[in-house]
Amino acid sequence: MSRSPDTTRLVSLRSARDLIDRDFATAVNVTALAAQAGYSRYHFIRAFRAAYGATPGDYLSRRRVERACELLRTANLTVTEVCFLVGFASLGSFSSRFSELLRCSPSEYQRRAAEQGGPPPVPGCMVLMWDAPRPAMRNRGEAAGDSAPVASARTERMEPIEGDKT
Amino acid sequence: MISKLSHAGVLVLDQNSAKQFYTETLGFTVRNDVEMGADFAGAGQGFRWLTVSPPGQQDLEFILAAPEMGHDEETARQLRDLVAKGAFGGGVWQTDDCRKTYEELSQRGVTFVQEPAERPYGVEAVFRDDSGNWFSLTQHF
């Protein structure tokens, strides 16, 4: 049972995505990821987006925000601590990406989570695999219609992600 | 009345490689590995029935199935692509010591997408099998 070129390609893209999921808190280098997956940087970004609907940089920052949500809900850490723990290089970039995805600030999110009391009532592995929060989804109690669709201009942007962490 | 779950499984990209991964890497035992030969033309010829059990649960046979089983070529191709992309999850494996098992399996080359972390219900890590199916590895409190 030999693997088709398509399957081999998808396996290497998945391995790259797994690395992002595992090493999200460190400086992820997209050129290195591309090389590891057997692509040029340019083709890697395109192929990754074709497979997963987001560029590697976009996927990484969504993963960081999703992990930040968990820490804001469960850990006794300040917003600034969480920001650097999940790999953002500055509070400004963290806050703006967070607000863009969740339509509230990290501190507002933390306050609401505390009121609701602790982690979500579903297994953590499902939270992880349910993927990062997207616009128009998941923000408790907000109407789905009031934000941009998933395939917004945001996901089209190629975001440099090297050196994202100091 | 249903009493328990005896068989469940995942689609795998390569049954030989999956058999090796589940036995040599995860330490499962092979329960069935049978291929239907030419005798079964028109009634399952070529079908390979491959099941394994985790060490602590011999009454669960975990099926390692080829995406081709029972599907036309295009459907099988789509399933294969989805498995390769890592779209499917296969369940939760239980352990007495998540951190230790994480170390052992990491050393054997298993891909973890999440290191052990404390959850309200236990210590949990997330890994993939050799095909890309994801599993939780949980030590329940």
mmCIF file of C-alpha atoms in Angstrom:
data_model
loop_
_atom_site.group_PDB
_atom_site.id
_atom_site.type_symbol
_atom_site.label_atom_id
_atom_site.label_comp_id
_atom_site.label_asym_id
_atom_site.label_seq_id
_atom_site.Cartn_x
_atom_site.Cartn_y
_atom_site.Cartn_z
ATOM 1 C CA MET A 1 0.000 0.000 0.000
ATOM 2 C CA SER A 2 2.182 2.841 -1.204
ATOM 3 C CA ARG A 3 1.240 6.381 -0.393
ATOM 4 C CA SER A 4 0.091 8.658 -3.176
ATOM 5 C CA PRO A 5 1.910 11.963 -3.697
ATOM 6 C CA ASP A 6 -1.180 13.717 -2.323
ATOM 7 C CA THR A 7 -1.145 11.698 0.866
ATOM 8 C CA THR A 8 2.567 12.247 1.347
ATOM 9 C CA ARG A 9 2.080 15.979 0.843
ATOM 10 C CA LEU A 10 -0.726 16.115 3.392
ATOM 11 C CA VAL A 11 1.266 14.103 5.899
ATOM 12 C CA SER A 12 4.119 16.602 5.717
ATOM 13 C CA LEU A 13 1.725 19.541 6.058
ATOM 14 C CA ARG A 14 0.128 17.881 9.055
ATOM 15 C CA SER A 15 3.538 17.311 10.639
ATOM 16 C CA ALA A 16 4.238 21.017 10.214
ATOM 17 C CA ARG A 17 0.931 21.889 11.824
ATOM 18 C CA ASP A 18 1.643 19.486 14.686
ATOM 19 C CA LEU A 19 4.913 21.301 15.269
ATOM 20 C CA ILE A 20 3.052 24.602 15.473
ATOM 21 C CA ASP A 21 0.583 23.055 17.916
ATOM 22 C CA ARG A 22 3.373 21.684 20.055
ATOM 23 C CA ASP A 23 5.842 24.573 19.883
ATOM 24 C CA PHE A 24 3.386 27.467 19.688
ATOM 25 C CA ALA A 25 4.990 29.169 22.687
ATOM 26 C CA THR A 26 8.408 29.465 21.106
ATOM 27 C CA ALA A 27 9.562 31.378 18.078
ATOM 28 C CA VAL A 28 8.209 29.286 15.226
ATOM 29 C CA ASN A 29 10.178 29.777 12.041
ATOM 30 C CA VAL A 30 8.019 29.350 8.960
ATOM 31 C CA THR A 31 10.996 29.025 6.607
ATOM 32 C CA ALA A 32 12.328 26.139 8.690
ATOM 33 C CA LEU A 33 8.878 24.546 8.825
ATOM 34 C CA ALA A 34 8.634 24.849 5.050
ATOM 35 C CA ALA A 35 12.034 23.264 4.539
ATOM 36 C CA GLN A 36 11.130 20.423 6.868
ATOM 37 C CA ALA A 37 7.941 19.817 4.907
ATOM 38 C CA GLY A 38 9.878 19.878 1.639
ATOM 39 C CA TYR A 39 8.561 23.185 0.321
ATOM 40 C CA SER A 40 9.821 26.623 -0.473
ATOM 41 C CA ARG A 41 8.463 29.169 1.977
ATOM 42 C CA TYR A 42 6.071 30.576 -0.614
ATOM 43 C CA HIS A 43 4.613 27.233 -1.694
ATOM 44 C CA PHE A 44 4.436 26.016 1.866
ATOM 45 C CA ILE A 45 2.258 28.936 2.893
ATOM 46 C CA ARG A 46 -0.032 28.355 -0.086
ATOM 47 C CA ALA A 47 -0.249 24.589 0.424
ATOM 48 C CA PHE A 48 -0.867 24.970 4.150
ATOM 49 C CA ARG A 49 -3.655 27.420 3.526
ATOM 50 C CA ALA A 50 -5.198 25.151 0.897
ATOM 51 C CA ALA A 51 -5.199 22.248 3.367
ATOM 52 C CA TYR A 52 -6.215 24.039 6.559
ATOM 53 C CA GLY A 53 -7.870 27.269 5.487
ATOM 54 C CA ALA A 54 -5.349 29.534 7.157
ATOM 55 C CA THR A 55 -1.736 30.485 6.619
ATOM 56 C CA PRO A 56 0.812 29.015 9.057
ATOM 57 C CA GLY A 57 1.207 32.421 10.702
ATOM 58 C CA ASP A 58 -2.518 32.838 11.064
ATOM 59 C CA TYR A 59 -2.883 29.331 12.425
ATOM 60 C CA LEU A 60 -0.080 29.955 14.923
ATOM 61 C CA SER A 61 -1.542 33.151 16.294
ATOM 62 C CA ARG A 62 -4.986 31.531 16.559
ATOM 63 C CA ARG A 63 -3.429 28.648 18.456
ATOM 64 C CA ARG A 64 -1.688 31.103 20.785
ATOM 65 C CA VAL A 65 -4.926 32.953 21.448
ATOM 66 C CA GLU A 66 -6.745 29.676 22.053
ATOM 67 C CA ARG A 67 -4.077 28.571 24.561
ATOM 68 C CA ALA A 68 -4.206 32.014 26.131
ATOM 69 C CA CYS A 69 -7.946 31.581 26.671
ATOM 70 C CA GLU A 70 -7.284 28.411 28.569
ATOM 71 C CA LEU A 71 -4.678 30.058 30.783
ATOM 72 C CA LEU A 72 -6.897 33.070 31.385
ATOM 73 C CA ARG A 73 -9.651 30.710 32.473
ATOM 74 C CA THR A 74 -7.657 28.339 34.607
ATOM 75 C CA ALA A 75 -4.346 29.807 35.764
ATOM 76 C CA ASN A 76 -3.664 32.471 38.306
ATOM 77 C CA LEU A 77 -1.643 34.624 35.909
ATOM 78 C CA THR A 78 -1.845 38.204 34.763
ATOM 79 C CA VAL A 79 -2.730 39.090 31.183
ATOM 80 C CA THR A 80 0.871 40.161 30.589
ATOM 81 C CA GLU A 81 2.214 36.862 31.892
ATOM 82 C CA VAL A 82 -0.184 34.914 29.696
ATOM 83 C CA CYS A 83 0.747 37.038 26.680
ATOM 84 C CA PHE A 84 4.430 36.096 26.877
ATOM 85 C CA LEU A 85 3.788 32.516 27.977
ATOM 86 C CA VAL A 86 1.881 31.708 24.801
ATOM 87 C CA GLY A 87 4.532 33.298 22.591
ATOM 88 C CA PHE A 88 3.415 36.794 21.714
ATOM 89 C CA ALA A 89 6.221 39.322 21.497
ATOM 90 C CA SER A 90 4.235 42.267 22.782
ATOM 91 C CA LEU A 91 1.140 42.993 24.775
ATOM 92 C CA GLY A 92 -0.114 45.154 21.914
ATOM 93 C CA SER A 93 -0.033 42.377 19.323
ATOM 94 C CA PHE A 94 -1.566 39.943 21.827
ATOM 95 C CA SER A 95 -4.415 42.249 22.767
ATOM 96 C CA SER A 96 -5.285 43.195 19.223
ATOM 97 C CA ARG A 97 -5.237 39.605 17.924
ATOM 98 C CA PHE A 98 -7.180 38.429 20.949
ATOM 99 C CA SER A 99 -9.813 41.127 20.583
ATOM 100 C CA GLU A 100 -10.080 40.473 16.880
ATOM 101 C CA LEU A 101 -10.822 36.786 17.432
ATOM 102 C CA LEU A 102 -12.915 36.946 20.583
ATOM 103 C CA ARG A 103 -14.373 40.422 20.370
ATOM 104 C CA CYS A 104 -13.351 41.278 23.880
ATOM 105 C CA SER A 105 -10.079 42.164 25.570
ATOM 106 C CA PRO A 106 -8.019 39.509 27.390
ATOM 107 C CA SER A 107 -8.750 41.110 30.762
ATOM 108 C CA GLU A 108 -12.468 41.245 30.025
ATOM 109 C CA TYR A 109 -12.311 37.584 29.003
ATOM 110 C CA GLN A 110 -10.511 36.682 32.216
ATOM 111 C CA ARG A 111 -13.050 38.561 34.302
ATOM 112 C CA ARG A 112 -16.000 36.847 32.609
ATOM 113 C CA ALA A 113 -14.347 33.424 32.904
ATOM 114 C CA ALA A 114 -13.865 33.980 36.624
ATOM 115 C CA GLU A 115 -17.540 34.846 36.982
ATOM 116 C CA GLN A 116 -18.507 31.698 35.154
ATOM 117 C CA GLY A 117 -16.133 29.669 37.241
ATOM 118 C CA GLY A 118 -13.233 27.766 35.784
ATOM 119 C CA PRO A 119 -12.512 25.704 32.725
ATOM 120 C CA PRO A 120 -15.056 24.727 30.098
ATOM 121 C CA PRO A 121 -17.034 21.605 30.986
ATOM 122 C CA VAL A 122 -15.595 19.566 28.117
ATOM 123 C CA PRO A 123 -12.332 17.586 27.940
ATOM 124 C CA GLY A 124 -9.217 19.639 27.220
ATOM 125 C CA CYS A 125 -8.255 17.454 24.258
ATOM 126 C CA MET A 126 -11.533 18.391 22.587
ATOM 127 C CA VAL A 127 -10.887 22.066 23.248
ATOM 128 C CA LEU A 128 -7.448 21.699 21.681
ATOM 129 C CA MET A 129 -8.683 19.850 18.626
ATOM 130 C CA TRP A 130 -11.742 22.008 18.214
ATOM 131 C CA ASP A 131 -9.030 24.388 17.117
ATOM 132 C CA ALA A 132 -8.471 28.008 17.793
ATOM 133 C CA PRO A 133 -11.339 30.438 18.179
ATOM 134 C CA ARG A 134 -12.501 31.998 14.965
ATOM 135 C CA PRO A 135 -14.465 35.110 14.249
ATOM 136 C CA ALA A 136 -18.224 34.537 14.230
ATOM 137 C CA MET A 137 -17.937 31.548 16.548
ATOM 138 C CA ARG A 138 -17.514 30.607 20.143
ATOM 139 C CA ASN A 139 -17.835 33.951 21.817
ATOM 140 C CA ARG A 140 -20.378 33.169 24.438
ATOM 141 C CA GLY A 141 -23.730 34.737 23.799
ATOM 142 C CA GLU A 142 -22.727 36.919 20.884
ATOM 143 C CA ALA A 143 -24.778 36.837 17.757
ATOM 144 C CA ALA A 144 -23.027 34.932 15.000
ATOM 145 C CA GLY A 145 -24.115 37.381 12.357
ATOM 146 C CA ASP A 146 -22.288 40.375 13.698
ATOM 147 C CA SER A 147 -18.777 39.418 12.741
ATOM 148 C CA ALA A 148 -16.807 38.540 9.675
ATOM 149 C CA PRO A 149 -16.996 35.074 8.112
ATOM 150 C CA VAL A 150 -14.111 32.690 8.724
ATOM 151 C CA ALA A 151 -12.566 33.231 5.318
ATOM 152 C CA SER A 152 -12.108 36.902 5.972
ATOM 153 C CA ALA A 153 -9.388 39.105 4.631
ATOM 154 C CA ARG A 154 -7.521 38.275 7.814
ATOM 155 C CA THR A 155 -6.829 34.719 6.766
ATOM 156 C CA GLU A 156 -5.623 35.904 3.385
ATOM 157 C CA ARG A 157 -2.855 37.911 4.862
ATOM 158 C CA MET A 158 0.569 36.371 4.968
ATOM 159 C CA GLU A 159 1.858 37.151 8.329
ATOM 160 C CA PRO A 160 5.552 36.984 9.071
ATOM 161 C CA ILE A 161 5.981 34.803 12.114
ATOM 162 C CA GLU A 162 9.691 34.515 12.531
ATOM 163 C CA GLY A 163 11.075 36.180 15.569
ATOM 164 C CA ASP A 164 7.613 36.544 16.985
ATOM 165 C CA LYS A 165 9.002 36.074 20.430
ATOM 166 C CA THR A 166 11.874 37.977 21.891
ATOM 167 C CA MET B 1 -30.010 -3.617 26.421
ATOM 168 C CA ILE B 2 -26.490 -2.818 25.286
ATOM 169 C CA SER B 3 -23.848 -4.002 27.761
ATOM 170 C CA LYS B 4 -20.496 -2.670 26.521
ATOM 171 C CA LEU B 5 -18.299 -1.586 23.638
ATOM 172 C CA SER B 6 -16.269 -4.467 22.247
ATOM 173 C CA HIS B 7 -14.975 -3.118 18.914
ATOM 174 C CA ALA B 8 -14.108 0.356 17.718
ATOM 175 C CA GLY B 9 -11.350 1.689 15.548
ATOM 176 C CA VAL B 10 -9.735 4.142 13.224
ATOM 177 C CA LEU B 11 -8.805 4.374 9.568
ATOM 178 C CA VAL B 12 -5.081 3.984 8.993
ATOM 179 C CA LEU B 13 -2.955 4.886 5.991
ATOM 180 C CA ASP B 14 -0.932 1.680 6.041
ATOM 181 C CA GLN B 15 -2.002 -1.379 7.994
ATOM 182 C CA ASN B 16 1.519 -2.814 8.214
ATOM 183 C CA SER B 17 2.926 0.376 9.621
ATOM 184 C CA ALA B 18 -0.073 0.789 11.958
ATOM 185 C CA LYS B 19 0.339 -2.749 13.260
ATOM 186 C CA GLN B 20 3.965 -1.991 14.051
ATOM 187 C CA PHE B 21 3.109 1.332 15.707
ATOM 188 C CA TYR B 22 0.310 -0.036 17.896
ATOM 189 C CA THR B 23 2.289 -3.087 18.979
ATOM 190 C CA GLU B 24 5.950 -2.052 19.137
ATOM 191 C CA THR B 25 5.464 1.598 20.038
ATOM 192 C CA LEU B 26 2.273 1.574 22.114
ATOM 193 C CA GLY B 27 2.617 -1.963 23.460
ATOM 194 C CA PHE B 28 -0.757 -3.276 22.295
ATOM 195 C CA THR B 29 -1.290 -6.905 21.358
ATOM 196 C CA VAL B 30 -2.552 -8.148 18.007
ATOM 197 C CA ARG B 31 -5.932 -9.851 18.320
ATOM 198 C CA ASN B 32 -6.696 -10.508 14.680
ATOM 199 C CA ASP B 33 -4.786 -10.138 11.480
ATOM 200 C CA VAL B 34 -6.613 -11.994 8.767
ATOM 201 C CA GLU B 35 -6.773 -11.331 5.089
ATOM 202 C CA MET B 36 -9.547 -12.690 2.942
ATOM 203 C CA GLY B 37 -7.962 -14.564 0.062
ATOM 204 C CA ALA B 38 -9.064 -15.575 -3.404
ATOM 205 C CA ASP B 39 -11.519 -18.053 -1.856
ATOM 206 C CA PHE B 40 -13.652 -15.089 -0.956
ATOM 207 C CA ALA B 41 -13.953 -13.496 -4.389
ATOM 208 C CA GLY B 42 -17.019 -11.295 -4.390
ATOM 209 C CA ALA B 43 -17.465 -11.713 -0.647
ATOM 210 C CA GLY B 44 -14.689 -9.677 0.870
ATOM 211 C CA GLN B 45 -11.635 -10.674 -1.108
ATOM 212 C CA GLY B 46 -8.649 -8.536 -0.164
ATOM 213 C CA PHE B 47 -10.220 -7.358 3.081
ATOM 214 C CA ARG B 48 -7.724 -7.357 5.946
ATOM 215 C CA TRP B 49 -9.183 -7.594 9.408
ATOM 216 C CA LEU B 50 -6.612 -6.161 11.782
ATOM 217 C CA THR B 51 -7.449 -5.578 15.440
ATOM 218 C CA VAL B 52 -5.342 -4.822 18.508
ATOM 219 C CA SER B 53 -6.031 -4.477 22.226
ATOM 220 C CA PRO B 54 -4.443 -2.207 24.815
ATOM 221 C CA PRO B 55 -2.588 -4.134 27.566
ATOM 222 C CA GLY B 56 -5.216 -3.486 30.216
ATOM 223 C CA GLN B 57 -8.318 -4.148 28.174
ATOM 224 C CA GLN B 58 -8.442 -7.375 26.266
ATOM 225 C CA ASP B 59 -12.196 -7.118 25.805
ATOM 226 C CA LEU B 60 -11.770 -4.112 23.533
ATOM 227 C CA GLU B 61 -10.588 -4.843 20.016
ATOM 228 C CA PHE B 62 -9.393 -1.708 18.326
ATOM 229 C CA ILE B 63 -9.798 -1.991 14.557
ATOM 230 C CA LEU B 64 -7.075 -0.643 12.293
ATOM 231 C CA ALA B 65 -8.948 -0.350 9.039
ATOM 232 C CA ALA B 66 -7.828 0.631 5.555
ATOM 233 C CA PRO B 67 -9.748 3.578 4.057
ATOM 234 C CA GLU B 68 -10.437 1.414 1.001
ATOM 235 C CA MET B 69 -12.696 -0.892 2.953
ATOM 236 C CA GLY B 70 -16.176 -0.758 1.510
ATOM 237 C CA HIS B 71 -15.602 2.407 -0.482
ATOM 238 C CA ASP B 72 -15.258 3.443 -4.068
ATOM 239 C CA GLU B 73 -11.926 4.828 -5.177
ATOM 240 C CA GLU B 74 -12.847 8.497 -4.858
ATOM 241 C CA THR B 75 -14.352 8.101 -1.396
ATOM 242 C CA ALA B 76 -11.299 6.147 -0.258
ATOM 243 C CA ARG B 77 -9.045 8.882 -1.589
ATOM 244 C CA GLN B 78 -10.971 11.541 0.300
ATOM 245 C CA LEU B 79 -10.861 9.527 3.520
ATOM 246 C CA ARG B 80 -7.151 8.922 3.074
ATOM 247 C CA ASP B 81 -6.557 12.654 2.626
ATOM 248 C CA LEU B 82 -8.548 13.466 5.748
ATOM 249 C CA VAL B 83 -6.634 10.914 7.810
ATOM 250 C CA ALA B 84 -3.332 12.280 6.483
ATOM 251 C CA LYS B 85 -4.390 15.843 7.315
ATOM 252 C CA GLY B 86 -4.978 14.805 10.901
ATOM 253 C CA ALA B 87 -8.713 15.469 10.803
ATOM 254 C CA PHE B 88 -9.815 12.428 12.789
ATOM 255 C CA GLY B 89 -9.588 11.610 16.455
ATOM 256 C CA GLY B 90 -9.784 8.099 17.790
ATOM 257 C CA GLY B 91 -10.589 8.399 21.483
ATOM 258 C CA VAL B 92 -9.001 8.544 24.900
ATOM 259 C CA TRP B 93 -6.392 6.058 26.104
ATOM 260 C CA GLN B 94 -6.149 5.719 29.845
ATOM 261 C CA THR B 95 -2.871 5.539 31.759
ATOM 262 C CA ASP B 96 -1.831 5.340 35.400
ATOM 263 C CA ASP B 97 0.931 7.881 34.891
ATOM 264 C CA CYS B 98 0.498 10.354 32.052
ATOM 265 C CA ARG B 99 3.835 12.116 32.457
ATOM 266 C CA LYS B 100 5.822 8.891 32.549
ATOM 267 C CA THR B 101 3.985 7.427 29.572
ATOM 268 C CA TYR B 102 4.495 10.715 27.740
ATOM 269 C CA GLU B 103 8.256 10.423 28.319
ATOM 270 C CA GLU B 104 8.341 6.792 27.224
ATOM 271 C CA LEU B 105 6.308 7.333 24.083
ATOM 272 C CA SER B 106 8.170 10.515 23.157
ATOM 273 C CA GLN B 107 11.412 8.583 23.349
ATOM 274 C CA ARG B 108 9.924 6.054 20.961
ATOM 275 C CA GLY B 109 9.238 8.831 18.486
ATOM 276 C CA VAL B 110 5.520 9.399 19.059
ATOM 277 C CA THR B 111 4.301 12.833 17.968
ATOM 278 C CA PHE B 112 2.665 14.716 20.806
ATOM 279 C CA VAL B 113 0.697 17.829 19.978
ATOM 280 C CA GLN B 114 0.160 18.642 23.624
ATOM 281 C CA GLU B 115 2.406 17.889 26.569
ATOM 282 C CA PRO B 116 0.841 16.575 29.791
ATOM 283 C CA ALA B 117 -1.327 19.238 31.399
ATOM 284 C CA GLU B 118 -3.545 19.255 34.472
ATOM 285 C CA ARG B 119 -7.244 19.288 33.727
ATOM 286 C CA PRO B 120 -10.203 19.225 36.076
ATOM 287 C CA TYR B 121 -10.554 15.487 35.400
ATOM 288 C CA GLY B 122 -6.914 14.417 35.324
ATOM 289 C CA VAL B 123 -3.569 14.814 33.606
ATOM 290 C CA GLU B 124 -3.862 14.782 29.864
ATOM 291 C CA ALA B 125 -1.585 14.819 26.830
ATOM 292 C CA VAL B 126 -2.530 14.552 23.157
ATOM 293 C CA PHE B 127 -0.677 12.479 20.576
ATOM 294 C CA ARG B 128 -1.051 11.150 17.064
ATOM 295 C CA ASP B 129 -0.706 7.632 15.781
ATOM 296 C CA ASP B 130 1.522 6.947 12.779
ATOM 297 C CA SER B 131 -1.354 7.726 10.408
ATOM 298 C CA GLY B 132 -2.310 11.060 11.948
ATOM 299 C CA ASN B 133 -5.265 10.031 14.122
ATOM 300 C CA TRP B 134 -5.192 11.950 17.386
ATOM 301 C CA PHE B 135 -5.768 10.510 20.824
ATOM 302 C CA SER B 136 -5.938 11.820 24.336
ATOM 303 C CA LEU B 137 -3.670 10.128 26.844
ATOM 304 C CA THR B 138 -5.321 10.644 30.210
ATOM 305 C CA GLN B 139 -4.548 9.803 33.782
ATOM 306 C CA HIS B 140 -7.904 10.235 35.498
ATOM 307 C CA PHE B 141 -8.016 11.653 38.997
#
